[in-house]
mmCIF file of C-alpha atoms in Angstrom:
data_model
loop_
_atom_site.group_PDB
_atom_site.id
_atom_site.type_symbol
_atom_site.label_atom_id
_atom_site.label_comp_id
_atom_site.label_asym_id
_atom_site.label_seq_id
_atom_site.Cartn_x
_atom_site.Cartn_y
_atom_site.Cartn_z
ATOM 1 C CA UNK C 8 -5.599 -29.882 -54.017
ATOM 2 C CA UNK C 9 -6.592 -33.024 -52.499
ATOM 3 C CA UNK C 10 -9.652 -33.283 -50.177
ATOM 4 C CA UNK C 11 -7.245 -33.520 -47.056
ATOM 5 C CA UNK C 12 -5.352 -30.471 -48.208
ATOM 6 C CA UNK C 13 -8.684 -28.635 -48.720
ATOM 7 C CA UNK C 14 -9.783 -29.520 -45.295
ATOM 8 C CA UNK C 15 -6.603 -28.434 -43.691
ATOM 9 C CA UNK C 16 -7.114 -25.051 -45.496
ATOM 10 C CA UNK C 17 -10.580 -24.798 -43.988
ATOM 11 C CA UNK C 18 -9.139 -25.622 -40.575
ATOM 12 C CA UNK C 19 -6.596 -22.961 -40.852
ATOM 13 C CA UNK C 20 -9.274 -20.405 -41.888
ATOM 14 C CA UNK C 21 -11.417 -21.346 -38.962
ATOM 15 C CA UNK C 22 -8.545 -21.120 -36.610
ATOM 16 C CA UNK C 23 -7.619 -17.709 -37.899
ATOM 17 C CA UNK C 24 -11.117 -16.560 -37.526
ATOM 18 C CA UNK C 25 -11.404 -17.726 -33.958
ATOM 19 C CA UNK C 26 -8.048 -16.370 -32.898
ATOM 20 C CA UNK C 27 -8.627 -12.871 -34.441
ATOM 21 C CA UNK C 28 -12.489 -12.548 -33.708
ATOM 22 C CA UNK C 29 -13.680 -14.787 -31.210
ATOM 23 C CA UNK C 30 -10.766 -15.446 -28.780
ATOM 24 C CA UNK C 31 -10.263 -11.788 -27.818
ATOM 25 C CA UNK C 32 -13.874 -11.448 -26.752
ATOM 26 C CA UNK C 33 -13.903 -14.683 -25.011
ATOM 27 C CA UNK C 34 -10.824 -13.594 -22.957
ATOM 28 C CA UNK C 35 -12.579 -10.336 -22.220
ATOM 29 C CA UNK C 36 -15.434 -12.313 -20.933
ATOM 30 C CA UNK C 37 -13.189 -14.567 -19.023
ATOM 31 C CA UNK C 38 -11.484 -11.553 -17.410
ATOM 32 C CA UNK C 39 -14.774 -10.072 -16.259
ATOM 33 C CA UNK C 40 -16.106 -13.350 -14.741
ATOM 34 C CA UNK C 41 -12.586 -13.809 -13.062
ATOM 35 C CA UNK C 42 -13.400 -10.534 -11.411
ATOM 36 C CA UNK C 43 -16.758 -11.577 -10.220
ATOM 37 C CA UNK C 44 -18.829 -10.719 -13.105
ATOM 38 C CA UNK C 45 -21.697 -12.724 -14.659
ATOM 39 C CA UNK C 46 -22.645 -13.472 -18.246
ATOM 40 C CA UNK C 47 -25.021 -11.242 -20.149
ATOM 41 C CA UNK C 48 -27.480 -12.591 -22.701
ATOM 42 C CA UNK C 49 -25.138 -11.330 -25.282
ATOM 43 C CA UNK C 50 -22.236 -13.358 -23.823
ATOM 44 C CA UNK C 51 -24.371 -16.424 -23.381
ATOM 45 C CA UNK C 52 -25.464 -16.257 -27.113
ATOM 46 C CA UNK C 53 -21.765 -15.622 -28.253
ATOM 47 C CA UNK C 54 -20.626 -18.665 -26.131
ATOM 48 C CA UNK C 55 -23.503 -20.726 -27.618
ATOM 49 C CA UNK C 56 -22.223 -19.825 -31.140
ATOM 50 C CA UNK C 57 -18.687 -20.968 -30.244
ATOM 51 C CA UNK C 58 -20.106 -24.398 -29.046
ATOM 52 C CA UNK C 59 -22.322 -24.612 -32.134
ATOM 53 C CA UNK C 60 -19.280 -24.031 -34.521
ATOM 54 C CA UNK C 61 -17.175 -26.465 -32.375
ATOM 55 C CA UNK C 62 -20.021 -29.152 -32.960
ATOM 56 C CA UNK C 63 -20.232 -28.519 -36.636
ATOM 57 C CA UNK C 64 -16.357 -28.642 -37.014
ATOM 58 C CA UNK C 65 -16.092 -31.875 -34.902
ATOM 59 C CA UNK C 66 -16.189 -34.254 -37.944
ATOM 60 C CA UNK C 67 -13.562 -32.213 -39.691
ATOM 61 C CA UNK C 68 -11.293 -32.383 -36.674
ATOM 62 C CA UNK C 69 -11.914 -36.060 -36.068
ATOM 63 C CA UNK C 70 -10.335 -36.547 -39.510
ATOM 64 C CA UNK C 71 -7.383 -34.385 -38.548
ATOM 65 C CA UNK C 72 -6.347 -35.619 -35.072
ATOM 66 C CA UNK C 73 -3.361 -33.211 -34.865
ATOM 67 C CA UNK C 74 -6.007 -30.399 -34.290
ATOM 68 C CA UNK C 75 -7.897 -32.211 -31.417
ATOM 69 C CA UNK C 76 -5.777 -30.733 -28.623
ATOM 70 C CA UNK C 77 -6.125 -27.112 -29.946
ATOM 71 C CA UNK C 78 -9.884 -27.737 -30.003
ATOM 72 C CA UNK C 79 -9.970 -29.264 -26.602
ATOM 73 C CA UNK C 80 -8.229 -26.271 -25.194
ATOM 74 C CA UNK C 81 -10.777 -23.832 -26.671
ATOM 75 C CA UNK C 82 -13.622 -26.046 -25.181
ATOM 76 C CA UNK C 83 -11.882 -26.260 -21.906
ATOM 77 C CA UNK C 84 -11.634 -22.425 -21.918
ATOM 78 C CA UNK C 85 -15.328 -22.091 -22.652
ATOM 79 C CA UNK C 86 -16.232 -24.475 -19.727
ATOM 80 C CA UNK C 87 -13.864 -22.550 -17.371
ATOM 81 C CA UNK C 88 -15.664 -19.245 -18.191
ATOM 82 C CA UNK C 89 -19.120 -20.802 -17.831
ATOM 83 C CA UNK C 90 -18.347 -22.594 -14.574
ATOM 84 C CA UNK C 91 -16.993 -19.249 -13.060
ATOM 85 C CA UNK C 92 -19.852 -17.337 -14.207
ATOM 86 C CA UNK C 93 -22.322 -19.691 -12.692
ATOM 87 C CA UNK C 94 -20.298 -19.749 -9.516
ATOM 88 C CA UNK C 95 -20.484 -15.881 -9.488
ATOM 89 C CA UNK C 96 -24.377 -16.135 -10.107
ATOM 90 C CA UNK C 97 -24.643 -18.436 -7.146
ATOM 91 C CA UNK C 98 -22.390 -16.442 -4.792
ATOM 92 C CA UNK C 99 -22.771 -12.703 -5.654
#
């Protein structure tokens, strides 16, 4: 297996982990903040972990540009949740 093939395998594993473990929880948080809720400390920690993982994977994704759009959409979703939660904090 070449280095590129190995990297693609890692990307697929990371995407599967995200979609099966993290995305469902992120969507639950989004639903809650869309209904006027705010982030708990646990939610903030969870979203920080997603951001940290994204930062660690950036170099890998930079070498595989076909995954950049997917990653950008994940980051946008996190930003959307954070912005709405902040809005809810300011305007209870």
